[in-house]
CSV table of C-alpha atoms and ligand atoms in Angstrom, one decimal:
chain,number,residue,atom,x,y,z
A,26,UNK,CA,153.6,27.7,-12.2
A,27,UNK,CA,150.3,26.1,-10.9
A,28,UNK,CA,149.9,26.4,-7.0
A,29,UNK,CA,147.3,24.6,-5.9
A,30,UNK,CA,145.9,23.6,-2.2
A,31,UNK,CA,144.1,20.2,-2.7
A,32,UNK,CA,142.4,19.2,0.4
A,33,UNK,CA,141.7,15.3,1.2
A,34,UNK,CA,144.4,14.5,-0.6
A,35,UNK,CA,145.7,11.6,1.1
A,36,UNK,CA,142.5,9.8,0.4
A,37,UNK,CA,141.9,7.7,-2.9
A,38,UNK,CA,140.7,10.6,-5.7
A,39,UNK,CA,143.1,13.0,-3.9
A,40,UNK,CA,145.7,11.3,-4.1
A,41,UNK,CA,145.6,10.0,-7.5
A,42,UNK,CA,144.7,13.4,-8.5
A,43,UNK,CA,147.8,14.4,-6.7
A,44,UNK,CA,149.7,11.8,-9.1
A,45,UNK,CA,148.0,12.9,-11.8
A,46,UNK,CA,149.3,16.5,-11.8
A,47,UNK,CA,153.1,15.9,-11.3
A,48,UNK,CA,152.7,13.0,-14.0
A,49,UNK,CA,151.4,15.5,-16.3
A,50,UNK,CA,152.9,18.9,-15.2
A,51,UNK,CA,155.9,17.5,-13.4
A,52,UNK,CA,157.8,20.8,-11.8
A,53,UNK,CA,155.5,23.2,-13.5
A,54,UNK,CA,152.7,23.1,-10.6
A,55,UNK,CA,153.2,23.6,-6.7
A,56,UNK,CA,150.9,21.4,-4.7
A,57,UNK,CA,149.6,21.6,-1.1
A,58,UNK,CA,147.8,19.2,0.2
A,59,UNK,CA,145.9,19.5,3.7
A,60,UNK,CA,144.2,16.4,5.2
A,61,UNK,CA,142.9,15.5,8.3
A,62,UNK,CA,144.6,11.9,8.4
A,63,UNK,CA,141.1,10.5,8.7
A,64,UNK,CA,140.6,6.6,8.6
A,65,UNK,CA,140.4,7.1,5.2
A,66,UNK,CA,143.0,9.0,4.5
A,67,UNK,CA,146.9,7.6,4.4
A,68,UNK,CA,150.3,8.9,3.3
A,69,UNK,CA,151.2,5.7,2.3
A,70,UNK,CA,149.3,6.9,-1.0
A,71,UNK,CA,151.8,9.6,-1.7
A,72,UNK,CA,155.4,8.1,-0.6
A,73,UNK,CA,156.7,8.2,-4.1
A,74,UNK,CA,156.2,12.2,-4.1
A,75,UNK,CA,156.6,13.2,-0.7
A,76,UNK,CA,160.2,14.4,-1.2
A,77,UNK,CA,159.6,16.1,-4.2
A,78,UNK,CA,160.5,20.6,-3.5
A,79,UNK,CA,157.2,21.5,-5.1
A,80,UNK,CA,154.3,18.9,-2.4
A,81,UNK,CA,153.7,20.0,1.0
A,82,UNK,CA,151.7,17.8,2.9
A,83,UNK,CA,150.1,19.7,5.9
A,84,UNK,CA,148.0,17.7,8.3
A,85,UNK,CA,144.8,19.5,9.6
A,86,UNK,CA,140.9,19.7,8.8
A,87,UNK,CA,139.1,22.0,6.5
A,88,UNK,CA,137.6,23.1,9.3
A,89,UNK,CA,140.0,24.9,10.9
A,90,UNK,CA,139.6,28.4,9.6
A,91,UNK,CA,143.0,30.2,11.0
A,92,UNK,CA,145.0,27.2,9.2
A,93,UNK,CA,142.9,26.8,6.0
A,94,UNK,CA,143.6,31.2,6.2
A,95,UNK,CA,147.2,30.6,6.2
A,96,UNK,CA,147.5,28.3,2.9
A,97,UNK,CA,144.7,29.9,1.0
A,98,UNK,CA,146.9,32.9,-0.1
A,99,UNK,CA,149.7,30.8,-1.4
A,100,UNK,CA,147.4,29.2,-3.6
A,101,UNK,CA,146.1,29.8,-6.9
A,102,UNK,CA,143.4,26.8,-7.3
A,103,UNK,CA,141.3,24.9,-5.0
A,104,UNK,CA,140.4,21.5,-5.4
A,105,UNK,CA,138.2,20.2,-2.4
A,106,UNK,CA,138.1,16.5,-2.0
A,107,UNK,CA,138.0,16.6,1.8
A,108,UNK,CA,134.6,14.8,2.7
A,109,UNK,CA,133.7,11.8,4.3
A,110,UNK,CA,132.5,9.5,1.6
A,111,UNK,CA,131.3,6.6,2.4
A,112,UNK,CA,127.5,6.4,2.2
A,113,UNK,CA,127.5,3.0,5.2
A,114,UNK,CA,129.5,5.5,7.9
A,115,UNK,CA,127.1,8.3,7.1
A,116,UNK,CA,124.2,5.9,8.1
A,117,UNK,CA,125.3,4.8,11.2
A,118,UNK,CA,127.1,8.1,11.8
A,119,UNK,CA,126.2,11.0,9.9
A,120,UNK,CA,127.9,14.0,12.5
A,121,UNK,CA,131.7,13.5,11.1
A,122,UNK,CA,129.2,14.2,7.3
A,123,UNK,CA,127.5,17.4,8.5
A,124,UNK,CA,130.8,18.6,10.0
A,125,UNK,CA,133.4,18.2,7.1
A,126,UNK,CA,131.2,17.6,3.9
A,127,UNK,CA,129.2,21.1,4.9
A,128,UNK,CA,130.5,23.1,6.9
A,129,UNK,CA,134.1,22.7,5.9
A,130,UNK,CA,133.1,23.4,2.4
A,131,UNK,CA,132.0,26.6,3.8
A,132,UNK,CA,135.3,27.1,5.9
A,133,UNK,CA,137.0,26.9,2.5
A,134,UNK,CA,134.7,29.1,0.5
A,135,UNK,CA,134.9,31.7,3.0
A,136,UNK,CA,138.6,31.8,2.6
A,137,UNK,CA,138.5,31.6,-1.2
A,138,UNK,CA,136.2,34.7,-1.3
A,139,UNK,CA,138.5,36.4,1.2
A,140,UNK,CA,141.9,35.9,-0.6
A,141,UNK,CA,140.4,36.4,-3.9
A,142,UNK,CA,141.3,32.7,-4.8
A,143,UNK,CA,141.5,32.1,-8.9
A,144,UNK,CA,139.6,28.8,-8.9
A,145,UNK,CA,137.5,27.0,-6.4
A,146,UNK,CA,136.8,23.5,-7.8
A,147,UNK,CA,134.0,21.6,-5.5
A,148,UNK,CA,134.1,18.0,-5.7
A,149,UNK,CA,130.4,17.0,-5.9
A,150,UNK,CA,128.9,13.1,-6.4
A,151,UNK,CA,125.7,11.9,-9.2
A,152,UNK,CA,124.4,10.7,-5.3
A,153,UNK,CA,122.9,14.2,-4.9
A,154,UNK,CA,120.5,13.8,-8.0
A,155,UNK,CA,119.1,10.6,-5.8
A,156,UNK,CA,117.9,7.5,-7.6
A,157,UNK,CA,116.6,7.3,-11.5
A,158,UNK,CA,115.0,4.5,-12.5
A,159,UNK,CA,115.1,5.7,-16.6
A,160,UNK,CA,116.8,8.2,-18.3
A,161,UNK,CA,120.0,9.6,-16.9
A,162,UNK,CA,120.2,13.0,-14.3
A,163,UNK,CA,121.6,16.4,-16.5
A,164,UNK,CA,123.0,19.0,-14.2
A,165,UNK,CA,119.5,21.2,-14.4
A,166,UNK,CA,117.7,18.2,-12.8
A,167,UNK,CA,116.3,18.6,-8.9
A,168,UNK,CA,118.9,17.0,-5.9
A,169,UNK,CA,117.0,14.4,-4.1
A,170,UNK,CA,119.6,13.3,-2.0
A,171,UNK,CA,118.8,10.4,0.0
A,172,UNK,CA,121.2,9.5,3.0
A,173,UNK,CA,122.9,11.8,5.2
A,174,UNK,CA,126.2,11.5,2.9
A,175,UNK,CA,124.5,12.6,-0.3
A,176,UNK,CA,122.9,15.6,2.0
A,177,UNK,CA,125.7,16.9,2.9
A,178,UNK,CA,127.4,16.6,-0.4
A,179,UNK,CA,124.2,18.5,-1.4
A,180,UNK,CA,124.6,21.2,0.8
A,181,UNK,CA,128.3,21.6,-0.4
A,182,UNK,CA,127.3,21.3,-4.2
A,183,UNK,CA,124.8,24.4,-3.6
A,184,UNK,CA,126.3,26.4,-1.3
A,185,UNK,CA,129.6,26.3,-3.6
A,186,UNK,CA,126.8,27.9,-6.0
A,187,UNK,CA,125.5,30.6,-4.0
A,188,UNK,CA,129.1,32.0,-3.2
A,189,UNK,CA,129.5,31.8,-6.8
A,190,UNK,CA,125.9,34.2,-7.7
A,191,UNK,CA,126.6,36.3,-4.6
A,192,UNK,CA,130.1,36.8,-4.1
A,193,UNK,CA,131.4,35.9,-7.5
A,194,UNK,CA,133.5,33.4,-6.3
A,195,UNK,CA,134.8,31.5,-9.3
A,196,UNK,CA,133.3,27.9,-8.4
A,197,UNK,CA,132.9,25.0,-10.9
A,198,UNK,CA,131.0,21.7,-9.2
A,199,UNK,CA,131.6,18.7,-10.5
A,200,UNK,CA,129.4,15.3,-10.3
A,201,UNK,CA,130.9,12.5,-10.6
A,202,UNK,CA,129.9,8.6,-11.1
A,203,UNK,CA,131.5,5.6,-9.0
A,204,UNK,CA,134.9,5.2,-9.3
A,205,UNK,CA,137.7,2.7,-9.1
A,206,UNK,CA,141.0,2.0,-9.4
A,207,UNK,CA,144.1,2.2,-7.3
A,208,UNK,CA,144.3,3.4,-3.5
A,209,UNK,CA,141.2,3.3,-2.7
A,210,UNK,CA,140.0,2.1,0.9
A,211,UNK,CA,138.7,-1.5,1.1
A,212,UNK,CA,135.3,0.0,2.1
A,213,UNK,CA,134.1,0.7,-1.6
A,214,UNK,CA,132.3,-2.1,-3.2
A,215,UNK,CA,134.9,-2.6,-6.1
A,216,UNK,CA,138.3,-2.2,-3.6
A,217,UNK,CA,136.6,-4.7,-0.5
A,218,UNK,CA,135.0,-7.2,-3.1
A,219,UNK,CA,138.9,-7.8,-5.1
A,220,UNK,CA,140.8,-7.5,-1.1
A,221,UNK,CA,138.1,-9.7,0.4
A,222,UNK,CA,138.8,-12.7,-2.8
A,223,UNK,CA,141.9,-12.1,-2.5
A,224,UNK,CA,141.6,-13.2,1.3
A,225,UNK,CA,138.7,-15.9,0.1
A,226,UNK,CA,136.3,-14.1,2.1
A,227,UNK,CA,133.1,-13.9,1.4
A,228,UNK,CA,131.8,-10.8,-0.7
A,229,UNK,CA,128.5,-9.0,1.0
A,230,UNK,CA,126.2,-8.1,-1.6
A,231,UNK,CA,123.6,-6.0,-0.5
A,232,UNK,CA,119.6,-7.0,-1.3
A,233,UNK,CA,118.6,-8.6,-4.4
A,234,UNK,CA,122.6,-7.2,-6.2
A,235,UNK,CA,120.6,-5.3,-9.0
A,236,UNK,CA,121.6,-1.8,-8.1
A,237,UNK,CA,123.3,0.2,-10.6
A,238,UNK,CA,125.8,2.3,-10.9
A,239,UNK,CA,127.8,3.9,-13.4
A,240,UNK,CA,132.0,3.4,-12.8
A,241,UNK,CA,134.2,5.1,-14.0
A,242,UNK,CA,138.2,4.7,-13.4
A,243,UNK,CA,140.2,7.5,-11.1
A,244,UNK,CA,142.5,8.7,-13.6
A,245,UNK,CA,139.7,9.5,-16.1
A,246,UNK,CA,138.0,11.7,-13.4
A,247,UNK,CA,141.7,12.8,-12.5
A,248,UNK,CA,141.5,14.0,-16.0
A,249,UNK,CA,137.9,15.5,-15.9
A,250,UNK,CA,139.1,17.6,-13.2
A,251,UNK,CA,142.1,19.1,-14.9
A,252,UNK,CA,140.4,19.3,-18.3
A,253,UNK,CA,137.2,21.8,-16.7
A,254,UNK,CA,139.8,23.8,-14.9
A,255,UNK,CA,141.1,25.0,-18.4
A,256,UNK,CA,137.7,24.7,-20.1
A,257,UNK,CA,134.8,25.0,-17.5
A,258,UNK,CA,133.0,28.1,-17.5
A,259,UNK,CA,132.5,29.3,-13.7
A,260,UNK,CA,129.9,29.0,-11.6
A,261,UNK,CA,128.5,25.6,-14.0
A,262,UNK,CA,128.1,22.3,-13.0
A,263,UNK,CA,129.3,19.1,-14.9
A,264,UNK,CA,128.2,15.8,-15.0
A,265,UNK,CA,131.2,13.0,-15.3
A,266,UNK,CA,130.5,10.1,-15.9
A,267,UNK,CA,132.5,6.7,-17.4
A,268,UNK,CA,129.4,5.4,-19.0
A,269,UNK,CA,129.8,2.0,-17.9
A,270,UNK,CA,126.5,1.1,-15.6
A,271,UNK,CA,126.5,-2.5,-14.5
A,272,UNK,CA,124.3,-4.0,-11.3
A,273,UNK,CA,126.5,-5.0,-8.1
A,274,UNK,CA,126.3,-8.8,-8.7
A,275,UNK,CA,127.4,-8.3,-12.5
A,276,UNK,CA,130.4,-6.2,-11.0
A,277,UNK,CA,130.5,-9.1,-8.4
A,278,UNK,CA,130.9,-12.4,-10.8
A,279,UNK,CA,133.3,-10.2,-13.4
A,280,UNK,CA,136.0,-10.0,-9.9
A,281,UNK,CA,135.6,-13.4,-9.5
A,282,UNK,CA,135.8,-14.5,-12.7
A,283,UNK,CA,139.4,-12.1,-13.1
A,284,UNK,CA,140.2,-13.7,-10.0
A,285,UNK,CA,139.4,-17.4,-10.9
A,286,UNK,CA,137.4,-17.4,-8.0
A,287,UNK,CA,134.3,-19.3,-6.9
A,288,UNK,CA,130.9,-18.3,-7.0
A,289,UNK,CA,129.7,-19.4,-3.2
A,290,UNK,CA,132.2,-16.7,-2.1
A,291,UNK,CA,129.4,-14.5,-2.8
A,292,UNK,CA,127.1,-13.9,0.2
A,293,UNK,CA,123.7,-12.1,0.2
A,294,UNK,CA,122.9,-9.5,2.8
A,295,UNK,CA,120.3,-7.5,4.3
A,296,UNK,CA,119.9,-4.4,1.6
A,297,UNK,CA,121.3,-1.1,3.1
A,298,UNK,CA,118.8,1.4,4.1
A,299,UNK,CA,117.7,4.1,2.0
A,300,UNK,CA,119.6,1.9,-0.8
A,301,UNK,CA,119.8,4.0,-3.8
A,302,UNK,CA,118.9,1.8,-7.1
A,303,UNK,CA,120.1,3.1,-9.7
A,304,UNK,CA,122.5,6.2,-10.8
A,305,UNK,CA,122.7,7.3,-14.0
A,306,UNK,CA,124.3,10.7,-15.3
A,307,UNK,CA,123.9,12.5,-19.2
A,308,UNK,CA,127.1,13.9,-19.8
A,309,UNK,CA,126.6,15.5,-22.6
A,310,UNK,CA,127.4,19.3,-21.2
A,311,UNK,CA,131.1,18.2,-20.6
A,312,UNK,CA,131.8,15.8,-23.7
A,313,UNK,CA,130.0,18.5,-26.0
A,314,UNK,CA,133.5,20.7,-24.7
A,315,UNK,CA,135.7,17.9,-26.1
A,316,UNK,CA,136.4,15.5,-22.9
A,317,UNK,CA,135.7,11.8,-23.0
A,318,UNK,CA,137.1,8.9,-20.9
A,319,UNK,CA,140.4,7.3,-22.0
A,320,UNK,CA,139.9,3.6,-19.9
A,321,UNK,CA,137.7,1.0,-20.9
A,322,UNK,CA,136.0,-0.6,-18.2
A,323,UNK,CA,137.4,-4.1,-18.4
A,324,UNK,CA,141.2,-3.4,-18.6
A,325,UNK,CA,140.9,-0.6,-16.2
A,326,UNK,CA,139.4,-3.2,-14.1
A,327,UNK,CA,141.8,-5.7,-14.7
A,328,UNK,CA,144.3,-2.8,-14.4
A,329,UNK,CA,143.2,-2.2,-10.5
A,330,UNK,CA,142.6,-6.1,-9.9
A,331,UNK,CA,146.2,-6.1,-10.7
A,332,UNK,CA,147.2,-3.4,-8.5
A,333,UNK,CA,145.5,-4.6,-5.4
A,334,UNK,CA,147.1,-8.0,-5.8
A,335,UNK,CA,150.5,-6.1,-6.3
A,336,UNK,CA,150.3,-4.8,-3.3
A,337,UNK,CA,149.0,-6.8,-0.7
A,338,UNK,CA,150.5,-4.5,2.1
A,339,UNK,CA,148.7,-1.7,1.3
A,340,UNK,CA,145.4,-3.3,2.0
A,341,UNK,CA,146.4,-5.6,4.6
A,342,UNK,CA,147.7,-3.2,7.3
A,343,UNK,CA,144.0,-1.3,6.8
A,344,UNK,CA,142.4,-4.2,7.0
A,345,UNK,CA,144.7,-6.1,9.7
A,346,UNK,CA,143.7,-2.7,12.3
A,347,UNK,CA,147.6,-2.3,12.8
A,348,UNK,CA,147.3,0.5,10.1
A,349,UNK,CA,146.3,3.6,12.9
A,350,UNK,CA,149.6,2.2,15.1
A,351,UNK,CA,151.4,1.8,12.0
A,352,UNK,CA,151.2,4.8,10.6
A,353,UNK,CA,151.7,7.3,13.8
A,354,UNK,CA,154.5,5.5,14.5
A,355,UNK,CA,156.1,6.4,10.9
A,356,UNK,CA,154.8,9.4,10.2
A,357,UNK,CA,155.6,10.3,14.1
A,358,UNK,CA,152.1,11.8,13.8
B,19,NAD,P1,138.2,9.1,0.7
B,19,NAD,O1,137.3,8.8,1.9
B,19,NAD,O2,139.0,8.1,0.1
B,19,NAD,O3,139.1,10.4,1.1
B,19,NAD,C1,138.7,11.5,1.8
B,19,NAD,C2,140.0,12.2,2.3
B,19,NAD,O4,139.5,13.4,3.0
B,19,NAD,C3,140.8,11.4,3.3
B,19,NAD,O5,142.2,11.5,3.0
B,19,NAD,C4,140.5,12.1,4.6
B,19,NAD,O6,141.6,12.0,5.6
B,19,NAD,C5,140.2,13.5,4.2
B,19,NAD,N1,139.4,14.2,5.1
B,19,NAD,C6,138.3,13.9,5.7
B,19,NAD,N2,137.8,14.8,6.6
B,19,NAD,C7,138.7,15.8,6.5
B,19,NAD,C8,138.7,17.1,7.1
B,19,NAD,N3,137.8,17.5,7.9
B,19,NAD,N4,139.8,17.9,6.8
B,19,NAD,C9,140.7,17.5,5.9
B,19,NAD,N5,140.7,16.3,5.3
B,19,NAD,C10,139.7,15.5,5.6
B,19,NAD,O7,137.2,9.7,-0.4
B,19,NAD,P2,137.3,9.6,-2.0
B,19,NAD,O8,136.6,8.4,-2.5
B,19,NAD,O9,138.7,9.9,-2.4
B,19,NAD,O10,136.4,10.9,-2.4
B,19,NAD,C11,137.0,12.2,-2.6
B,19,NAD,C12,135.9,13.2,-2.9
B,19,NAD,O11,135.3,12.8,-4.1
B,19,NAD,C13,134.8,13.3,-1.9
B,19,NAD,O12,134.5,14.6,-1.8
B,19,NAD,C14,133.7,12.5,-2.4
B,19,NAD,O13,132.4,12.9,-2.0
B,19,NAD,C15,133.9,12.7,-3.9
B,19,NAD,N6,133.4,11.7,-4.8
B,19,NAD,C16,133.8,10.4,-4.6
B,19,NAD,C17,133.4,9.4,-5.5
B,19,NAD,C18,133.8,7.9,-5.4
B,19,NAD,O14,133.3,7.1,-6.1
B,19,NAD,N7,134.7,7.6,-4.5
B,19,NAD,C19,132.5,9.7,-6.6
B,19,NAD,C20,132.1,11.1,-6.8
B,19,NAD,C21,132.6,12.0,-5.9
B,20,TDX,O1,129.7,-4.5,0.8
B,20,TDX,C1,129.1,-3.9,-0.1
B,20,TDX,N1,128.1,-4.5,-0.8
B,20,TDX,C2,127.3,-4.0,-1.7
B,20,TDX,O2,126.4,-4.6,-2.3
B,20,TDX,C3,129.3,-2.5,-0.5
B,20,TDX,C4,130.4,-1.7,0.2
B,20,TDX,C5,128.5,-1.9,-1.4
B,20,TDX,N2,127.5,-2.6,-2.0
B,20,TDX,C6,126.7,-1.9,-3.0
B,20,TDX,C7,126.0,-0.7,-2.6
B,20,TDX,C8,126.0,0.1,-3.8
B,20,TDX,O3,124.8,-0.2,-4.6
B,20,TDX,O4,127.5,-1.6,-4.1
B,20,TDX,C9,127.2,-0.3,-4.6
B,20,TDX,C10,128.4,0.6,-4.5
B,20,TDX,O5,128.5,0.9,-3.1
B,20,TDX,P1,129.7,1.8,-2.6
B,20,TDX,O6,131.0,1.3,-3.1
B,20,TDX,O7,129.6,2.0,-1.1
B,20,TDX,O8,129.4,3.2,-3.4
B,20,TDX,P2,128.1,4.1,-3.4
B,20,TDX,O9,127.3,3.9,-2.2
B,20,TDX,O10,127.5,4.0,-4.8
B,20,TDX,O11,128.9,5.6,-3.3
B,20,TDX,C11,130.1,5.8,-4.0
B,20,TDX,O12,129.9,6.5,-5.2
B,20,TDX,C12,129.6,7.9,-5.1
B,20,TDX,C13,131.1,6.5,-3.2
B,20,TDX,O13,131.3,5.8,-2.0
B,20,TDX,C14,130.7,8.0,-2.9
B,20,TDX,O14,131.7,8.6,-2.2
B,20,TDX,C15,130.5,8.7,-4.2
B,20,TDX,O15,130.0,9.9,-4.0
């Protein structure tokens, strides 16, 4: 048996990840998972296993050390997902960034090295590699983060390293591309372009729409995740990537088109600052250990298109504002 403390879990990787492991290891693997309850972060996302003997859901914030002390020794694995993530916030607020992205990396690594912990799996991003405009980034390649999200996933990324070379804290970092899929807050381009047709709203694209990014769907990096925790070798980094880079406005006219849509719901907007242009990742080091992605782009993206018009309550009580009432009044929080 498994035990593992995933932090951020009630956000959109965690919580598919969450999924993910009691799809595949059912009542083999113990799961804790501790999350702040951010914005981002909801238990509607986990209502099918929040009964189950082997989840515990504790609320609280990686950086509270005396609680993250408590659950570290009845753990075996670490996955830290916890981080705010979305690169907009960190502009116009980068403090929440510093504070949970950095130092309650560190809050967990501390405890990791105390307790002797078996695995301590950082959740990194491809933003802390910063743009390329040819070729793709391996993992040897210099972070150039560029907005105050990707430089506190940065400092995460390396300081997960040095406990790693100095303490021998058994870290593996992982860098992943954009995802998608289900459960994931109608901030990201993919979840607010399908909720805002779905609405007929119109769909902000940001500068000229050429930025590109490489997507790749949730469950495949769901998969990454579980696949380097049996074959990584500690204290390595690995690239995931899907391998599908489109631009934003070729993302943007494929939702419409699923959708059957019209094109003057698209609306141009001022670029965002600092706007990365393109992201691009080798992934060679992890497929040359046997791993590949299972979804194709387009049916995983009709797959979430599908999902999100499924269910409409999900995404209409976060977008609606009655979500923060909502849920402290049924989860008595
Ligand atoms: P998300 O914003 O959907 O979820 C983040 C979760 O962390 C939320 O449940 C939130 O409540 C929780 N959280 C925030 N601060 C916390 C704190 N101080 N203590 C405890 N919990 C806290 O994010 P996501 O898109 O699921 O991303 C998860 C991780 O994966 C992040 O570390 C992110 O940097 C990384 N990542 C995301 C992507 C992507 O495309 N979304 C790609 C690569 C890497
Ligand atoms: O309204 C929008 N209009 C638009 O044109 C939004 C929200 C985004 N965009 C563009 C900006 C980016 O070029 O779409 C692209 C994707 O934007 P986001 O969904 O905000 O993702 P990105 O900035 O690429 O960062 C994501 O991938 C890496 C995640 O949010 C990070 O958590 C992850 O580390």
């Amino acid at each position: 048996m498994i035990r593992y403390l995933v932090t951020g879990g009630a956000g959109f990787i965690g919580s598919n990840y969450i999924h993910y492991l009691f799809d595949k290891y059912d009542n083999n693997v113990h799961v804790i998972n501790l999350d702040k309850l951010t914005y981002a972060g909801n238990p509607d996302n986990l209502k099918d296993v929040e009964n189950r003997p082997n989840y515990q859901f504790v609320k609280g914030d990686i950086c509270d050390a005396a609680l993250v002390d408590e659950l570290v020794p009845r753990v075996d694995i670490i996955v830290n997902f916890a981080a705010e993530s979305h690169v907009d916030r960190s502009i116009g607020d980068p403090d929440a960034f510093i504070k949970t992205d950095i130092y309650g990396a560190f809050v967990l690594l501390e405890s990791a090295r105390k307790h002797k912990i078996k695995k301590f799996i950082q959740i990194s991003t491809d933003e802390v590699y910063g743009s390329i405009l040819d070729g793709s980034f391996k993992e040897t390649d210099t972070l150039e983060p560029s907005s105050p999200y990707s430089a506190s996933k940065a400092g995460a990324d390396r300081l997960a390293f040095s406990y790693y070379v100095t303490y021998k804290t058994p870290v593996i970092i992982t860098r992943c591309s954009n995802n998608f899929g289900m459960f994931q807050y109608p901030e990201k381009l993919i979840s607010l372009f399908v909720t805002n047709a779905l609405e007929n709203k119109q769909l902000p694209v940001y500068g000229d729409g050429k930025n590109i990014r490489d997507w790749i769907f949730v469950l495949d990096h769901c998969d990454a995740i579980d696949f380097l925790i049996t074959n990584g070798t500690l204290g390595q980094v690995y690239n995931i990537g899907g391998g599908n880079e489109k631009t934003n406005i070729d993302i943007t006219r494929l939702i419409l088109q699923k959708l059957d849509k019209p094109a003057s719901l698209i609306t141009w907007v001022t670029d965002r600052p600092g706007h990365d242009r393109r992201y691009s990742l080798d992934t060679n080091k992890l497929t040359a250990l046997g791993w590949k992605p299972q979804y194709d782009f387009d049916s995983a993206l009709t797959k979430t298109i599908n999902w999100y018009k499924d269910n409409t309550l999900w995404w209409s009580k976060i977008k609606t504002g009655e979500f923060l009432d909502y849920y402290k009044k049924h989860y008595k929080l």
